[in-house]
Tab-separated table of C-alpha atoms and ligand atoms in Angstrom:
chain	number	residue	atom	x	y	z
V	1	MET	CA	28.194	-93.203	37.482
V	2	LYS	CA	28.253	-90.944	34.977
V	3	ARG	CA	30.478	-91.603	31.777
V	4	PRO	CA	33.218	-89.151	31.004
V	5	ILE	CA	32.913	-86.951	27.821
V	6	ALA	CA	36.681	-87.642	26.941
V	7	THR	CA	36.063	-91.025	25.680
V	8	LEU	CA	36.379	-91.699	21.987
V	9	THR	CA	32.761	-93.570	22.235
V	10	ARG	CA	31.313	-90.628	24.125
V	11	THR	CA	32.642	-88.127	21.732
V	12	ASN	CA	31.522	-89.846	18.702
V	13	GLU	CA	28.196	-90.317	20.355
V	14	ILE	CA	27.694	-86.213	20.857
V	15	LEU	CA	29.278	-85.239	17.542
V	16	THR	CA	26.638	-87.822	15.807
V	17	GLU	CA	23.747	-86.550	17.945
V	18	TYR	CA	24.613	-83.011	16.860
V	19	GLY	CA	25.501	-84.042	13.335
V	20	LEU	CA	28.819	-81.965	13.827
V	21	SER	CA	32.532	-83.243	13.180
V	22	ALA	CA	35.788	-81.371	14.233
V	23	LYS	CA	36.660	-78.420	12.532
V	24	LYS	CA	40.183	-78.217	11.440
V	25	ASN	CA	39.691	-74.202	11.106
V	26	PHE	CA	39.325	-73.779	14.561
V	27	GLY	CA	41.896	-76.233	15.495
V	28	GLN	CA	39.577	-78.699	17.019
V	29	ASN	CA	41.276	-82.014	18.419
V	30	PHE	CA	38.989	-83.450	21.425
V	31	ILE	CA	40.560	-84.977	24.128
V	32	ILE	CA	39.652	-88.796	24.087
V	33	ASP	CA	41.561	-89.907	27.376
V	34	PRO	CA	39.920	-89.132	30.590
V	35	THR	CA	42.917	-89.808	32.577
V	36	VAL	CA	44.539	-86.939	30.944
V	37	VAL	CA	41.769	-84.079	31.156
V	38	GLU	CA	41.785	-85.581	34.984
V	39	LYS	CA	45.443	-85.144	35.024
V	40	ILE	CA	45.357	-81.438	33.239
V	41	ALA	CA	42.556	-80.725	35.848
V	42	LYS	CA	44.814	-81.620	38.739
V	43	ASN	CA	47.555	-80.035	37.481
V	44	ALA	CA	45.808	-76.640	37.239
V	45	LEU	CA	46.154	-75.215	40.829
V	46	LEU	CA	42.409	-75.562	41.380
V	47	ASP	CA	40.344	-75.259	45.011
V	48	LYS	CA	36.719	-74.482	45.811
V	49	GLU	CA	37.700	-70.611	46.142
V	50	THR	CA	39.299	-70.433	42.628
V	51	ALA	CA	37.707	-69.518	39.337
V	52	VAL	CA	39.272	-71.166	36.360
V	53	ILE	CA	39.199	-69.375	32.783
V	54	GLU	CA	38.879	-71.860	29.914
V	55	ILE	CA	39.539	-71.455	26.266
V	56	GLY	CA	37.802	-73.757	23.919
V	57	PRO	CA	35.747	-76.227	25.974
V	58	GLY	CA	35.061	-77.957	22.465
V	59	ILE	CA	32.380	-80.795	23.592
V	60	GLY	CA	33.542	-79.968	27.208
V	61	ALA	CA	35.735	-82.944	28.358
V	62	LEU	CA	37.875	-80.464	30.255
V	63	SER	CA	35.643	-78.347	31.310
V	64	GLU	CA	33.880	-81.176	33.250
V	65	GLN	CA	36.700	-82.321	34.949
V	66	LEU	CA	37.818	-78.473	36.059
V	67	ALA	CA	34.180	-78.032	37.511
V	68	LYS	CA	35.091	-80.871	39.893
V	69	TYR	CA	37.682	-79.178	41.457
V	70	ALA	CA	36.909	-75.311	41.235
V	71	LYS	CA	34.308	-72.831	42.608
V	72	THR	CA	33.389	-71.669	38.874
V	73	VAL	CA	34.510	-72.035	35.466
V	74	ILE	CA	34.056	-69.629	32.785
V	75	SER	CA	34.438	-71.293	29.420
V	76	TYR	CA	34.875	-69.198	26.011
V	77	GLU	CA	34.003	-71.000	22.797
V	78	ILE	CA	34.115	-69.670	19.379
V	79	ASP	CA	32.315	-72.197	17.438
V	80	THR	CA	28.411	-71.275	17.342
V	81	ASP	CA	27.644	-74.946	16.958
V	82	LEU	CA	29.084	-76.128	20.069
V	83	ILE	CA	27.151	-73.630	22.347
V	84	GLU	CA	24.096	-75.695	22.167
V	85	VAL	CA	25.975	-78.981	22.354
V	86	LEU	CA	27.863	-77.682	25.580
V	87	SER	CA	24.598	-76.486	27.242
V	88	HIS	CA	23.251	-80.260	26.962
V	89	VAL	CA	25.962	-82.037	27.833
V	90	LEU	CA	27.031	-79.722	30.978
V	91	LYS	CA	23.481	-78.998	31.902
V	92	GLU	CA	23.788	-81.010	35.285
V	93	VAL	CA	27.575	-79.417	36.165
V	94	GLU	CA	26.223	-76.033	37.775
V	95	ASN	CA	29.394	-74.151	38.036
V	96	VAL	CA	30.028	-74.139	34.333
V	97	GLU	CA	29.215	-70.795	32.405
V	98	ILE	CA	29.907	-71.139	28.674
V	99	ILE	CA	30.322	-67.528	26.875
V	100	HIS	CA	30.143	-67.667	22.998
V	101	GLN	CA	32.975	-65.443	22.214
V	102	ASP	CA	36.256	-65.264	20.640
V	103	PHE	CA	38.691	-65.554	23.361
V	104	LEU	CA	41.011	-63.272	21.495
V	105	THR	CA	38.725	-60.318	21.662
V	106	VAL	CA	37.619	-60.618	25.339
V	107	ASP	CA	38.365	-57.698	28.146
V	108	LEU	CA	40.512	-60.123	30.039
V	109	ASN	CA	41.494	-56.998	32.637
V	110	GLU	CA	37.885	-56.600	33.308
V	111	ILE	CA	36.794	-60.298	33.437
V	112	VAL	CA	39.834	-61.259	36.326
V	113	LYS	CA	39.110	-58.174	37.999
V	114	ASN	CA	35.573	-58.981	38.571
V	115	LEU	CA	35.818	-62.715	39.093
V	116	ARG	CA	38.685	-61.620	41.971
V	117	LYS	CA	35.786	-60.128	43.882
V	118	THR	CA	33.891	-63.387	44.462
V	119	HIS	CA	36.924	-65.729	44.378
V	120	LYS	CA	40.208	-65.779	46.320
V	121	LYS	CA	42.169	-66.812	43.043
V	122	VAL	CA	42.022	-66.783	39.275
V	123	VAL	CA	43.725	-69.303	36.897
V	124	LEU	CA	43.414	-70.173	33.462
V	125	CYS	CA	43.276	-73.748	31.835
V	126	SER	CA	42.840	-74.724	28.445
V	127	ASN	CA	43.869	-77.578	25.746
V	128	LEU	CA	44.457	-74.424	23.469
V	129	PRO	CA	43.587	-74.362	19.957
V	130	TYR	CA	46.953	-74.669	18.404
V	131	TYR	CA	46.790	-72.175	15.736
V	132	ILE	CA	46.668	-69.117	18.109
V	133	THR	CA	48.451	-70.594	20.832
V	134	THR	CA	51.244	-67.297	20.638
V	135	SER	CA	48.399	-64.665	20.521
V	136	ILE	CA	46.431	-66.379	23.219
V	137	LEU	CA	49.465	-66.787	25.574
V	138	LEU	CA	50.860	-63.123	24.649
V	139	LYS	CA	47.380	-61.646	25.805
V	140	VAL	CA	47.475	-63.741	29.013
V	141	PHE	CA	50.989	-62.863	30.243
V	142	GLN	CA	49.954	-59.012	29.398
V	143	CYS	CA	47.133	-59.293	31.923
V	144	GLU	CA	47.262	-56.347	34.129
V	145	GLU	CA	45.210	-58.538	36.629
V	146	LYS	CA	47.004	-61.307	38.629
V	147	ILE	CA	46.415	-64.714	37.074
V	148	GLU	CA	47.914	-67.154	39.140
V	149	ALA	CA	48.609	-69.850	37.156
V	150	ILE	CA	48.159	-70.762	33.577
V	151	THR	CA	47.866	-74.626	32.592
V	152	VAL	CA	47.945	-75.284	28.708
V	153	MET	CA	48.092	-77.992	26.379
V	154	MET	CA	50.084	-76.872	23.382
V	155	GLN	CA	52.414	-78.248	20.311
V	156	LYS	CA	55.445	-79.682	21.935
V	157	GLU	CA	57.743	-77.649	19.812
V	158	VAL	CA	55.971	-74.325	20.651
V	159	ALA	CA	56.140	-75.600	24.388
V	160	ASP	CA	60.081	-76.212	24.178
V	161	HIS	CA	60.235	-72.646	23.140
V	162	PHE	CA	59.494	-71.297	26.693
V	163	PHE	CA	62.710	-73.046	27.873
V	164	LEU	CA	65.096	-71.273	25.632
V	165	GLN	CA	67.838	-69.126	27.086
V	166	PRO	CA	69.054	-65.935	25.974
V	167	GLN	CA	71.633	-66.054	22.750
V	168	SER	CA	69.187	-68.780	21.113
V	169	ARG	CA	68.034	-67.815	17.827
V	170	ASP	CA	64.518	-68.442	18.517
V	171	TYR	CA	64.749	-66.762	21.888
V	172	GLY	CA	62.014	-64.321	21.455
V	173	ALA	CA	59.766	-61.188	22.588
V	174	ILE	CA	57.264	-63.911	23.914
V	175	ASN	CA	60.154	-65.265	26.455
V	176	ILE	CA	60.938	-61.950	27.858
V	177	ILE	CA	57.107	-61.082	28.364
V	178	MET	CA	56.212	-64.422	29.944
V	179	GLU	CA	59.487	-64.362	32.220
V	180	SER	CA	58.354	-60.820	33.515
V	181	GLY	CA	55.480	-62.256	35.185
V	182	PHE	CA	55.683	-66.259	35.454
V	183	ALA	CA	57.839	-69.153	35.837
V	184	VAL	CA	57.462	-72.216	33.877
V	185	GLU	CA	57.350	-75.887	34.252
V	186	ARG	CA	56.784	-79.009	32.623
V	187	VAL	CA	53.794	-80.839	33.544
V	188	MET	CA	53.508	-83.831	31.175
V	189	LYS	CA	54.201	-84.820	27.356
V	190	ILE	CA	50.938	-85.957	25.671
V	191	PRO	CA	50.994	-88.601	22.380
V	192	ARG	CA	48.943	-87.976	19.387
V	193	THR	CA	46.922	-90.846	20.231
V	194	VAL	CA	44.703	-89.313	22.620
V	195	PHE	CA	43.112	-87.018	20.297
V	196	ASP	CA	40.433	-87.151	18.139
V	197	PRO	CA	41.091	-86.610	15.359
V	198	LYS	CA	44.722	-87.074	16.126
V	199	PRO	CA	46.772	-84.022	15.244
V	200	ASN	CA	50.254	-84.409	13.093
V	201	VAL	CA	52.100	-83.245	16.136
V	202	GLU	CA	53.351	-84.323	19.724
V	203	SER	CA	51.968	-82.112	22.618
V	204	ALA	CA	52.936	-81.042	26.200
V	205	VAL	CA	51.372	-79.276	28.764
V	206	LEU	CA	52.870	-76.535	30.650
V	207	ARG	CA	52.232	-74.628	33.809
V	208	PHE	CA	52.986	-70.873	34.129
V	209	THR	CA	52.804	-69.684	37.754
V	210	ALA	CA	52.757	-66.079	38.511
V	211	LYS	CA	56.042	-64.608	40.091
V	212	GLU	CA	55.666	-62.927	43.925
V	213	ASN	CA	56.952	-59.653	42.400
V	214	ARG	CA	56.520	-59.110	38.780
V	215	ALA	CA	59.269	-56.847	36.776
V	216	PRO	CA	58.740	-54.041	35.998
V	217	SER	CA	55.871	-53.670	38.783
V	218	ARG	CA	54.712	-50.475	37.010
V	219	ASN	CA	54.315	-49.310	33.206
V	220	ARG	CA	54.275	-52.912	32.363
V	221	GLU	CA	52.160	-52.137	29.127
V	222	ARG	CA	55.006	-49.513	28.236
V	223	PHE	CA	57.550	-52.562	29.021
V	224	PHE	CA	55.783	-54.923	26.590
V	225	GLU	CA	55.831	-52.355	23.692
V	226	LEU	CA	59.467	-51.732	24.206
V	227	VAL	CA	60.277	-55.578	23.958
V	228	LYS	CA	58.419	-56.164	20.843
V	229	ALA	CA	59.668	-53.099	19.628
V	230	CYS	CA	63.224	-54.678	19.861
V	231	PHE	CA	62.322	-57.951	18.486
V	232	LYS	CA	60.431	-56.392	15.563
V	233	GLN	CA	62.833	-56.899	12.664
V	234	ARG	CA	65.028	-59.802	13.999
V	235	ARG	CA	67.872	-59.539	11.505
V	236	LYS	CA	68.547	-55.940	12.581
V	237	SER	CA	70.570	-54.807	15.350
V	238	LEU	CA	69.079	-53.715	18.539
V	239	LEU	CA	70.076	-50.168	18.132
V	240	ASN	CA	68.244	-50.427	14.845
V	241	ASN	CA	65.411	-51.469	15.985
V	242	TYR	CA	65.269	-49.342	19.087
V	243	GLU	CA	65.681	-46.533	17.125
V	244	ASN	CA	62.742	-46.840	14.809
V	245	TYR	CA	60.683	-47.391	18.048
V	246	LEU	CA	62.041	-44.080	19.326
V	247	HIS	CA	62.624	-42.392	15.758
V	248	ASP	CA	65.776	-40.837	17.094
V	249	ARG	CA	68.965	-42.624	16.727
V	250	GLU	CA	71.057	-40.398	19.248
V	251	MET	CA	68.509	-40.932	21.553
V	252	ALA	CA	68.584	-44.607	21.238
V	253	LYS	CA	72.354	-44.856	21.404
V	254	LYS	CA	72.369	-42.547	24.680
V	255	ILE	CA	69.785	-44.673	26.242
V	256	LEU	CA	71.474	-48.134	25.173
V	257	VAL	CA	74.697	-46.844	26.658
V	258	ALA	CA	73.081	-45.819	30.022
V	259	ALA	CA	71.637	-49.377	30.043
V	260	ASN	CA	75.248	-50.998	29.652
V	261	LEU	CA	74.266	-52.016	26.475
V	262	ASP	CA	76.532	-52.861	23.512
V	263	THR	CA	74.638	-51.030	20.513
V	264	SER	CA	76.028	-53.842	18.182
V	265	LEU	CA	73.871	-56.533	19.815
V	266	ARG	CA	70.545	-58.564	18.749
V	267	ALA	CA	67.621	-58.302	20.968
V	268	GLU	CA	67.829	-62.068	21.603
V	269	ALA	CA	71.143	-61.387	23.331
V	270	LEU	CA	69.427	-59.767	26.109
V	271	SER	CA	67.980	-61.544	29.289
V	272	LEU	CA	65.293	-60.152	31.139
V	273	GLU	CA	67.377	-58.204	33.255
V	274	GLN	CA	69.095	-56.352	30.548
V	275	PHE	CA	65.708	-55.342	29.290
V	276	LEU	CA	64.721	-54.127	32.389
V	277	ASN	CA	67.787	-52.009	32.895
V	278	LEU	CA	66.941	-50.542	28.986
V	279	PHE	CA	63.734	-49.672	30.260
V	280	GLU	CA	64.592	-48.089	33.587
V	281	ALA	CA	67.232	-45.927	31.460
V	282	GLU	CA	64.552	-45.224	28.849
V	283	MET	CA	62.200	-44.102	31.646
V	284	ASN	CA	64.782	-41.876	33.254
V	285	GLU	CA	65.549	-40.374	30.010
V	286	ARG	CA	61.772	-39.601	29.596
V	287	GLU	CA	61.595	-38.062	32.963
V	288	ARG	CA	64.357	-35.929	32.584
V	289	TYR	CA	62.946	-34.845	29.184
V	290	GLU	CA	59.533	-34.076	30.659
V	291	LYS	CA	61.214	-31.832	33.547
X	301	LIG	N1	38.781	-78.562	25.114
X	301	LIG	C1	38.371	-79.151	24.370
X	301	LIG	C2	39.261	-80.682	24.494
X	301	LIG	O1	40.179	-80.499	25.084
X	301	LIG	O2	38.667	-81.608	24.061
X	301	LIG	C3	38.866	-78.666	22.777
X	301	LIG	C4	40.318	-78.452	22.802
X	301	LIG	S1	40.565	-77.689	20.884
X	301	LIG	C5	42.229	-78.218	20.944
X	301	LIG	C6	40.163	-76.544	20.971
X	301	LIG	C7	39.145	-75.529	21.056
X	301	LIG	O3	39.177	-74.211	21.102
X	301	LIG	C8	37.997	-75.805	19.967
X	301	LIG	O4	36.571	-76.253	20.965
X	301	LIG	C9	37.812	-74.554	19.260
X	301	LIG	O5	36.516	-74.347	18.415
X	301	LIG	C10	38.113	-73.457	20.122
X	301	LIG	N2	38.724	-72.219	19.662
X	301	LIG	C11	39.285	-71.957	18.511
X	301	LIG	N3	39.449	-70.610	18.571
X	301	LIG	C12	38.946	-70.297	19.621
X	301	LIG	C13	38.929	-68.730	20.062
X	301	LIG	N4	39.623	-67.777	19.137
X	301	LIG	N5	38.270	-68.688	21.226
X	301	LIG	C14	37.744	-69.385	21.457
X	301	LIG	N6	37.630	-70.667	21.717
X	301	LIG	C15	38.603	-71.204	19.938
């Protein structure tokens, strides 16, 4: 039987063969425990009609497991040196496609739309590069096309953030944006020892599952802009941030009042529902104005 990539011996063999070592600037920490990659893949809601988008395949440890359960795996890797490694290591795995690209520059809507033509479901799975966790997740949560599930490993403290409630000091735009489209659950905690090199932090795997009905159902891009604008300067009141966004203090006040919101609140006090009320009040006002 073929030896899995996710062991210390195999990882060292592969890196030595290509004269490589893990690059800190790309957040490279390779998983060296086969049971962990297997468990992540099993939790990614895969089946043989599903396409899975992977971010940062590294030397292919998780990719080879994803390929077992999915119809297609599309993996985006930024590191030029790893492209050749991946094409050799995964040469017998026919359903993996490696794309040499910074994931932050891909047109995710277009990719998901195309995959959906030939697959029943599109999901995403990754042992994320920790230095860009938030940028990646914000991009994925804001994708217009439906992504059924996002199963990702991240730093434990970052994972904990997704379970905060309004009023918490660190509750932020990403919480509202996530919650507008996904439900979150913990899959497992991961100790530092399953990586090579070992990161300084503990990790956790979370799964975000798409909600049946996203809210708002239309003009989502505009909604996300509004949410981000309200959190732009965290120490400022909702009214001040909103005024900066609309460039009109009176209008900002009028809309907040129409949405039943106290103008002295800060953005972190608002629930998703209250943000949706604000958005609706704003859309009503815009309609009135445009008439
Ligand atoms: N999947 C492998 C594993 O679990 O062993 C490697 C995970 S490692 C934590 C993160 C991977 O993401 C690295 O291979 C790194 O080169 C890649 N990466 C970093 N930034 C990236 C980006 N912007 N786009 C795509 N891949 C990126």
